[in-house]
PDB file of C-alpha atoms in Angstrom:
ATOM      1  CA  UNK J 148     102.210 133.145 101.617  1.00 57.00           C
ATOM      2  CA  UNK J 149     104.591 131.634  99.031  1.00 71.00           C
ATOM      3  CA  UNK J 150     107.426 131.379 101.555  1.00 71.00           C
ATOM      4  CA  UNK J 151     105.266 129.457 104.070  1.00 72.00           C
ATOM      5  CA  UNK J 152     104.217 126.986 101.388  1.00 77.00           C
ATOM      6  CA  UNK J 153     107.823 126.541 100.267  1.00 69.00           C
ATOM      7  CA  UNK J 154     109.029 125.894 103.820  1.00 71.00           C
ATOM      8  CA  UNK J 155     106.134 123.461 104.396  1.00 71.00           C
ATOM      9  CA  UNK J 156     107.018 121.563 101.217  1.00 72.00           C
ATOM     10  CA  UNK J 157     110.697 121.545 102.201  1.00 62.00           C
ATOM     11  CA  UNK J 158     109.920 120.023 105.624  1.00 65.00           C
ATOM     12  CA  UNK J 159     107.626 117.477 104.012  1.00 72.00           C
ATOM     13  CA  UNK J 160     110.363 116.476 101.528  1.00 67.00           C
ATOM     14  CA  UNK J 161     112.893 116.130 104.365  1.00 63.00           C
ATOM     15  CA  UNK J 162     110.429 113.973 106.287  1.00 66.00           C
ATOM     16  CA  UNK J 163     109.941 111.663 103.301  1.00 63.00           C
ATOM     17  CA  UNK J 164     113.702 111.423 102.825  1.00 56.00           C
ATOM     18  CA  UNK J 165     114.197 110.443 106.482  1.00 57.00           C
ATOM     19  CA  UNK J 166     111.516 107.759 106.158  1.00 59.00           C
ATOM     20  CA  UNK J 167     113.194 106.338 103.034  1.00 58.00           C
ATOM     21  CA  UNK J 168     116.570 106.251 104.770  1.00 52.00           C
ATOM     22  CA  UNK J 169     115.075 104.438 107.780  1.00 55.00           C
ATOM     23  CA  UNK J 170     113.288 101.997 105.463  1.00 55.00           C
ATOM     24  CA  UNK J 171     116.473 101.193 103.550  1.00 56.00           C
ATOM     25  CA  UNK J 172     118.581 100.751 106.693  1.00 71.00           C
ATOM     26  CA  UNK J 173     116.123  98.481 108.442  1.00 79.00           C
ATOM     27  CA  UNK J 174     115.440  95.981 105.651  1.00 85.00           C
ATOM     28  CA  UNK J 175     117.450  94.390 102.882  1.00 85.00           C
ATOM     29  CA  UNK J 176     116.596  95.051  99.251  1.00 84.00           C
ATOM     30  CA  UNK J 177     114.920  91.631  98.920  1.00 87.00           C
ATOM     31  CA  UNK J 178     112.779  92.338 102.002  1.00 88.00           C
ATOM     32  CA  UNK J 179     111.792  95.725 100.576  1.00 85.00           C
ATOM     33  CA  UNK J 180     110.879  94.045  97.285  1.00 85.00           C
ATOM     34  CA  UNK J 181     108.788  91.465  99.165  1.00 88.00           C
ATOM     35  CA  UNK J 182     106.902  94.183 101.031  1.00 87.00           C
ATOM     36  CA  UNK J 183     106.240  96.128  97.844  1.00 85.00           C
ATOM     37  CA  UNK J 184     105.207  93.104  95.782  1.00 87.00           C
ATOM     38  CA  UNK J 185     102.772  91.685  98.350  1.00 87.00           C
ATOM     39  CA  UNK J 186     101.202  94.948  99.484  1.00 89.00           C
ATOM     40  CA  UNK J 187      97.951  96.251  98.112  1.00 90.00           C
ATOM     41  CA  UNK J 188      98.380  99.668  96.563  1.00 87.00           C
ATOM     42  CA  UNK J 189      95.595 101.199  98.665  1.00 92.00           C
ATOM     43  CA  UNK J 190      97.398 100.082 101.841  1.00 90.00           C
ATOM     44  CA  UNK J 191     100.781 101.607 100.993  1.00 90.00           C
ATOM     45  CA  UNK J 192      99.769 104.818 102.762  1.00 90.00           C
ATOM     46  CA  UNK J 193     100.078 102.884 106.049  1.00 91.00           C
ATOM     47  CA  UNK J 194     103.675 101.799 105.396  1.00 89.00           C
ATOM     48  CA  UNK J 195     105.192 104.688 107.356  1.00 88.00           C
ATOM     49  CA  UNK J 196     102.961 103.967 110.367  1.00 91.00           C
ATOM     50  CA  UNK J 197     103.984 100.314 110.334  1.00 92.00           C
ATOM     51  CA  UNK J 198     107.672 101.184 109.990  1.00 89.00           C
ATOM     52  CA  UNK J 199     107.380 103.071 113.271  1.00 89.00           C
ATOM     53  CA  UNK J 200     106.663  99.761 115.025  1.00 91.00           C
ATOM     54  CA  UNK J 201     110.257  98.592 115.374  1.00 89.00           C
ATOM     55  CA  UNK J 202     109.370  95.028 116.327  1.00 91.00           C
ATOM     56  CA  UNK J 203     107.551  94.331 113.031  1.00 93.00           C
ATOM     57  CA  UNK J 204     109.573  92.269 110.604  1.00 93.00           C
ATOM     58  CA  UNK J 205     109.460  92.693 106.832  1.00 92.00           C
ATOM     59  CA  UNK J 206     107.208  89.621 106.699  1.00 93.00           C
ATOM     60  CA  UNK J 207     104.815  91.153 109.257  1.00 94.00           C
ATOM     61  CA  UNK J 208     104.622  94.442 107.379  1.00 93.00           C
ATOM     62  CA  UNK J 209     104.130  92.638 104.076  1.00 92.00           C
ATOM     63  CA  UNK J 210     101.357  90.523 105.581  1.00 93.00           C
ATOM     64  CA  UNK J 211      99.565  93.493 107.141  1.00 95.00           C
ATOM     65  CA  UNK J 212      99.744  95.556 103.958  1.00 93.00           C
ATOM     66  CA  UNK J 213      98.268  92.645 101.984  1.00 93.00           C
ATOM     67  CA  UNK J 214      95.082  92.605 104.090  1.00 93.00           C
ATOM     68  CA  UNK J 215      91.706  93.829 102.872  1.00 89.00           C
ATOM     69  CA  UNK J 216      89.959  96.875 104.300  1.00 86.00           C
ATOM     70  CA  UNK J 217      92.829  98.395 106.276  1.00 93.00           C
ATOM     71  CA  UNK J 218      92.003 101.694 107.927  1.00 93.00           C
ATOM     72  CA  UNK J 219      93.646 104.159 110.261  1.00 94.00           C
ATOM     73  CA  UNK J 220      91.698 102.628 113.166  1.00 93.00           C
ATOM     74  CA  UNK J 221      92.982  99.149 112.352  1.00 93.00           C
ATOM     75  CA  UNK J 222      96.557 100.401 112.111  1.00 94.00           C
ATOM     76  CA  UNK J 223      96.073 102.099 115.495  1.00 93.00           C
ATOM     77  CA  UNK J 224      94.817  98.772 116.893  1.00 92.00           C
ATOM     78  CA  UNK J 225      97.877  96.957 115.528  1.00 93.00           C
ATOM     79  CA  UNK J 226     100.115  99.619 117.067  1.00 94.00           C
ATOM     80  CA  UNK J 227      98.355  99.312 120.425  1.00 93.00           C
ATOM     81  CA  UNK J 228      98.464  95.509 120.313  1.00 91.00           C
ATOM     82  CA  UNK J 229     102.167  95.456 119.504  1.00 92.00           C
ATOM     83  CA  UNK J 230     102.808  97.360 122.736  1.00 92.00           C
ATOM     84  CA  UNK J 231     100.985  94.646 124.702  1.00 89.00           C
ATOM     85  CA  UNK J 232     103.201  91.831 123.458  1.00 88.00           C
ATOM     86  CA  UNK J 233     105.563  90.549 126.105  1.00 86.00           C
ATOM     87  CA  UNK J 234     108.244  88.141 124.956  1.00 86.00           C
ATOM     88  CA  UNK J 235     108.460  86.599 128.427  1.00 86.00           C
ATOM     89  CA  UNK J 236     104.759  85.732 128.518  1.00 84.00           C
ATOM     90  CA  UNK J 237     104.346  84.524 124.952  1.00 83.00           C
ATOM     91  CA  UNK J 238     107.607  82.690 124.290  1.00 83.00           C
ATOM     92  CA  UNK J 239     106.878  80.376 127.207  1.00 80.00           C
ATOM     93  CA  UNK J 240     103.990  79.105 125.071  1.00 78.00           C
ATOM     94  CA  UNK J 241     106.048  79.063 121.888  1.00 80.00           C
ATOM     95  CA  UNK J 242     104.405  82.154 120.404  1.00 83.00           C
ATOM     96  CA  UNK J 243     106.561  84.660 118.580  1.00 88.00           C
ATOM     97  CA  UNK J 244     105.749  88.294 117.925  1.00 91.00           C
ATOM     98  CA  UNK J 245     104.791  87.327 114.356  1.00 91.00           C
ATOM     99  CA  UNK J 246     102.344  84.740 115.732  1.00 89.00           C
ATOM    100  CA  UNK J 247     100.794  87.395 117.948  1.00 89.00           C
ATOM    101  CA  UNK J 248     100.522  89.908 115.095  1.00 91.00           C
ATOM    102  CA  UNK J 249      98.924  87.207 112.907  1.00 90.00           C
ATOM    103  CA  UNK J 250      96.309  86.683 115.618  1.00 88.00           C
ATOM    104  CA  UNK J 251      95.731  90.419 115.854  1.00 90.00           C
ATOM    105  CA  UNK J 252      95.266  90.646 112.074  1.00 91.00           C
ATOM    106  CA  UNK J 253      92.881  87.670 112.040  1.00 87.00           C
ATOM    107  CA  UNK J 254      90.689  89.530 114.525  1.00 86.00           C
ATOM    108  CA  UNK J 255      91.074  93.129 113.331  1.00 90.00           C
ATOM    109  CA  UNK J 256      87.379  93.523 112.568  1.00 87.00           C
ATOM    110  CA  UNK J 257      86.446  92.744 116.179  1.00 85.00           C
ATOM    111  CA  UNK J 258      89.332  94.472 117.981  1.00 86.00           C
ATOM    112  CA  UNK J 259      89.298  97.979 119.371  1.00 82.00           C
ATOM    113  CA  UNK J 260      90.865  99.868 122.240  1.00 79.00           C
ATOM    114  CA  UNK J 261      88.229  98.627 124.696  1.00 81.00           C
ATOM    115  CA  UNK J 262      88.818  94.899 124.195  1.00 83.00           C
ATOM    116  CA  UNK J 263      92.491  94.701 123.211  1.00 85.00           C
ATOM    117  CA  UNK J 264      93.529  93.777 126.777  1.00 83.00           C
ATOM    118  CA  UNK J 265      91.035  90.883 126.747  1.00 82.00           C
ATOM    119  CA  UNK J 266      92.425  89.809 123.407  1.00 81.00           C
ATOM    120  CA  UNK J 267      95.918  89.549 124.885  1.00 83.00           C
ATOM    121  CA  UNK J 268      94.611  87.313 127.669  1.00 81.00           C
ATOM    122  CA  UNK J 269      92.746  85.162 125.144  1.00 78.00           C
ATOM    123  CA  UNK J 270      95.875  84.863 123.026  1.00 79.00           C
ATOM    124  CA  UNK J 271      97.834  83.743 126.081  1.00 80.00           C
ATOM    125  CA  UNK J 272      95.226  81.190 127.163  1.00 72.00           C
ATOM    126  CA  UNK J 273      94.300  79.813 123.748  1.00 62.00           C
ATOM    127  CA  UNK J 274      97.656  79.799 122.015  1.00 59.00           C
ATOM    128  CA  UNK J 275      96.611  77.427 119.214  1.00 61.00           C
ATOM    129  CA  UNK J 276      93.599  79.516 118.087  1.00 58.00           C
ATOM    130  CA  UNK J 277      93.810  82.428 115.688  1.00 58.00           C
ATOM    131  CA  UNK J 278      90.196  83.476 115.195  1.00 57.00           C
ATOM    132  CA  UNK J 279      88.687  84.867 118.402  1.00 60.00           C
ATOM    133  CA  UNK J 280      85.598  86.422 116.773  1.00 58.00           C
ATOM    134  CA  UNK J 281      83.120  84.528 118.947  1.00 56.00           C
ATOM    135  CA  UNK J 282      85.204  84.977 122.071  1.00 59.00           C
ATOM    136  CA  UNK J 283      85.559  88.729 121.623  1.00 59.00           C
ATOM    137  CA  UNK J 284      81.788  89.254 121.612  1.00 62.00           C
ATOM    138  CA  UNK J 285      81.649  88.639 125.384  1.00 61.00           C
ATOM    139  CA  UNK J 286      85.272  88.646 126.544  1.00 53.00           C
ATOM    140  CA  UNK J 287      84.912  88.772 130.327  1.00 56.00           C
ATOM    141  CA  UNK J 288      82.633  85.752 130.561  1.00 55.00           C
ATOM    142  CA  UNK J 289      84.755  83.705 128.161  1.00 51.00           C
ATOM    143  CA  UNK J 290      87.970  84.653 129.958  1.00 52.00           C
ATOM    144  CA  UNK J 291      86.590  83.502 133.297  1.00 58.00           C
ATOM    145  CA  UNK J 292      85.513  80.162 131.812  1.00 54.00           C
ATOM    146  CA  UNK J 293      88.811  79.702 129.969  1.00 50.00           C
ATOM    147  CA  UNK J 294      90.908  80.459 133.042  1.00 53.00           C
ATOM    148  CA  UNK J 295      88.783  78.112 135.159  1.00 50.00           C
ATOM    149  CA  UNK J 296      89.064  75.369 132.524  1.00 47.00           C
ATOM    150  CA  UNK J 297      92.846  75.764 132.312  1.00 48.00           C
ATOM    151  CA  UNK J 298      93.133  75.531 136.091  1.00 45.00           C
ATOM    152  CA  UNK J 299      90.909  72.445 136.123  1.00 45.00           C
ATOM    153  CA  UNK J 300      93.061  70.684 133.556  1.00 47.00           C
ATOM    154  CA  UNK J 301      96.130  71.153 135.724  1.00 45.00           C
ATOM    155  CA  UNK J 302      94.356  69.682 138.740  1.00 45.00           C
ATOM    156  CA  UNK J 303      93.816  66.433 136.831  1.00 46.00           C
ATOM    157  CA  UNK J 304      97.537  65.873 136.108  1.00 50.00           C
ATOM    158  CA  UNK J 305      98.912  62.947 138.098  1.00 49.00           C
ATOM    159  CA  UNK J 306     102.499  63.097 139.331  1.00 54.00           C
ATOM    160  CA  UNK J 307     104.318  59.947 140.333  1.00 52.00           C
TER     161      UNK J 307
END
């Protein structure tokens, strides 16, 4: 039994070492200090999960780890949302990945795996809004109205 525990501890130590190496290679010392200084201590357990999302900047990670009431489900939602971001779609509207993640974080209490696709559409349609709490309560109806409204606005543009 002692040998199994030793080998398990050895693999765990190697895993932590690999994570530290990745962390140090990806961010500068000042970025690491920023993440550590802005993060809430109870959220530090999610640091490794966030480091796995390669597109997150040090600012994004610092911001996420500074939020209240983070949970494994919310981190899973952030991970799922980050996969939905398409630079082609969002940069046309002037939205960066950090903007998108900020919108995700502003709506974390309402987001889950069943409405994350609607959230992406809302974020594309309503690029200036960050809080979609009311819109996420009935996403399909709101999306239909928003898409119809956007189309109507383009009909009223006069070209000379």
